[in-house]
Amino acid sequence: MSFLENKWWKQAIGYQIYLRSFYDTNGDGIGDINGIIEKLDYLKDLGVDLLWICPFYKSPMDDNGYDVSDFYDISPEYGTLEDAKRLIKEAHKRGIRIIADLVMNQTSDEHEWFMESRKSLDNPYRDYYIWQKGKIVDGKEVEPTNWASFFGGSCWQKDDITGEYYMKIFSKKMPDLNWANEAVRKSMFVMAKFWLDLGIDGFRVDAVAHIARSKTFEDSTMDSNEKYKPDWRKFSNLPKLHDYLKEFNHEVLSKYDVMTVGEVGGGAMPKEAIEYAGLNRDELNMVFNFDHNWCNNVWDLKDPNEKVVTNLPHLKDMFDKWQTNLYGNAWHPIYWLNHDQPRVMSQYGNVEKRILSGSMLATALYFMWGTPFIYQGEEIGMTNYPFKTIEDFNDVSVKNSYHIACVEGNQDKDRFIGFTAHRSRDNARTPMQWKNAPYAGFSSAKPWFHENPNYTSINVEDEQNNPDSLLNYYKKVLKLRKDPTYIDTFIFGDYEQVLREHPSVYAYLRSYEDDILVVTNFFDDVQTVSIEGLEVEVLLLSNYKNTVPTLKHLVLRPYESFVLKVKKTI
Ligand code: NOJ
């Protein structure tokens, strides 16, 4: 396949739905599939034509559905298989495709494979999971290795029935599948086919970077003070997984016109992304990385009340790294946040100037090349939640870390909560704010997770009624991205950063059939810049009421942003 070959997923505009928090239609306080069906017209009107829906399978919900106990059924609180079929049909009727979250790295400990596997050393399902004996150190049994889990503590859990340990790189209720076992791979492929045959248009492949692990279970020699070493290389981006993905592609994906986006997370570099998604690699179509998600001081705060400040030079470098290295080599998704990150409005925006800063952020991102994924609520500028106590959180990883740090350890509880409030994935998981009504209009009953109190001023209904709202600006952005005159440039144009050294302004040029310049002021003060060699032909979009600007002397008001068709003059 050539980079410039037109595929539906290169043109698509994606929207991620965290089902549990999207819209509840049956009054149990939990979002459901019928809730998505009811909001399809809203999504169509916004301009999206691809939905990524977080896991809807049967699950004990230890990690809100990433712990699957039955891959072939829908969790009852979300609906039924019939609802899922109706959703696919109704979405397709509106020209909207759907990708499911494919959870292949682990199951729930309540999945029948694991319940069998743990029964005895010779159970036929034993080898579906990764079991090891403990190690004896100084006469005492310890975990097989000193590797950490992403959710805190060890990545091994002792099981009393056989006295061995199973691997779990997330929570203890999420045992890792053993992809080295052919029977596991075949079972996953059959399951993927089941959903594709139902009409699903592809997958976001969860935690795909981890499906192969180091074959030798040796301690990490990483230099760190922690008891369990965060040595993710032991189970991330290992070469063997590419054989598995090629097999998956050959046996399943290649037989359908579908798209796949893998989650490869923090560790992967563009070179590795090209191994997953490169042209003619026959693995995945694109992969998510997290490089641009943390370009501020939230991990370096000395005090939880310190101001969060965007590190724009860092953010620019991250965008450059992916936009330039992948161009021509592998397709790429573009997104601000997902259900595992804080709200972008709180990360890089300005809550006090929500519409201006939110429209700037949308402009800065959604004219890059790649397939956009908007996260629910981003289009109205939803913000982080004001967490105050550990009880306010839901996330199993926060609870584990709190226990280790503040119950077993002696970290100050208030400071832990203060820092975690900035960083927690729970920020993205509060109910969608549909209107200024009880429970933010998300449900008629008390929601499973508290709504952000600012729903009174940040909600879809108010945004729909205000022509100058952030929601209406998002619609303009997405409409322009699909404008037949410019669509080829937006999809296939290359990317070149302009004003590279500027500390406050982010600007880039997209060139293909046309030249399109995007200029954004990331901060709350006025910037004056001069851009040489380009002349404005058409003002395509701006977040202020504007006339055609002059690039030689461009005065940018707080958060001011432009999309301009330009002509090269030299
Ligand atoms: C990545 C998912 O996005 C996250 O929410 C989940 O906790 C882990 N994978 C485990 O499946």
Coordinates of N, CA and C and ligand atoms in Angstrom, one line a residue, residues 18 52 63 66-67 101 103 105-106 151 170 174 204 206-207 263 290 338-340 425 429, ligand 1:
Y18 N -16.3 6.7 26.0 CA -16.1 6.0 27.3 C -17.6 5.6 27.7
W52 N -14.8 5.1 18.3 CA -14.1 4.0 19.0 C -14.8 3.9 20.4
D63 N -11.4 -2.9 36.2 CA -10.8 -1.8 35.4 C -11.8 -1.3 34.4
Y66 N -11.8 -3.4 31.0 CA -10.6 -3.9 30.4 C -10.3 -5.3 31.0
D67 N -11.1 -5.7 31.9 CA -11.0 -7.0 32.5 C -12.2 -7.8 32.0
D101 N -13.0 -1.8 21.1 CA -11.8 -2.0 21.9 C -11.5 -3.4 22.0
V103 N -9.4 -6.3 23.5 CA -8.6 -6.5 24.7 C -7.9 -7.8 24.6
N105 N -4.5 -8.5 25.6 CA -3.3 -8.8 26.5 C -3.7 -9.6 27.7
Q106 N -4.9 -9.5 28.2 CA -5.3 -10.1 29.4 C -6.8 -10.4 29.4
F151 N 0.1 -0.8 37.4 CA -0.9 -0.3 38.4 C -0.3 -0.4 39.8
F170 N -1.2 -5.4 34.8 CA -2.2 -4.3 35.3 C -2.7 -4.7 36.7
M174 N -6.5 -9.0 36.6 CA -6.3 -9.0 35.1 C -5.1 -9.9 34.7
R204 N -9.6 -0.8 18.1 CA -8.5 -0.1 18.8 C -7.9 -1.3 19.6
D206 N -6.0 -2.8 22.4 CA -5.6 -2.4 23.7 C -4.2 -3.0 24.1
A207 N -3.4 -2.3 24.7 CA -2.1 -2.8 25.3 C -1.3 -3.7 24.4
E263 N -2.6 0.5 20.7 CA -2.1 1.3 21.8 C -0.7 0.9 22.1
F290 N 2.0 8.3 23.5 CA 1.6 9.2 24.6 C 2.5 10.4 24.7
N338 N -7.3 10.7 25.9 CA -8.2 9.6 25.9 C -8.7 9.3 27.4
H339 N -9.2 8.1 27.6 CA -9.8 7.9 28.9 C -8.7 7.6 30.0
D340 N -7.4 7.6 29.5 CA -6.3 7.4 30.5 C -5.5 8.6 30.8
R425 N -6.4 9.4 35.6 CA -7.2 9.1 34.5 C -8.7 9.3 34.8
R429 N -13.1 10.5 33.1 CA -14.1 9.5 33.2 C -15.4 10.0 33.9
Ligands
NOJ1 C1 -5.0 0.5 28.3 C2 -6.3 1.1 28.5 O1 -6.5 2.2 27.8 C3 -6.5 1.3 30.0 O2 -7.6 2.0 30.3 C4 -6.4 -0.1 30.7 O3 -6.4 0.1 32.1 C5 -5.2 -0.9 30.3 N1 -4.8 -0.7 28.9 C6 -5.3 -2.3 30.6 O4 -6.2 -2.9 29.6

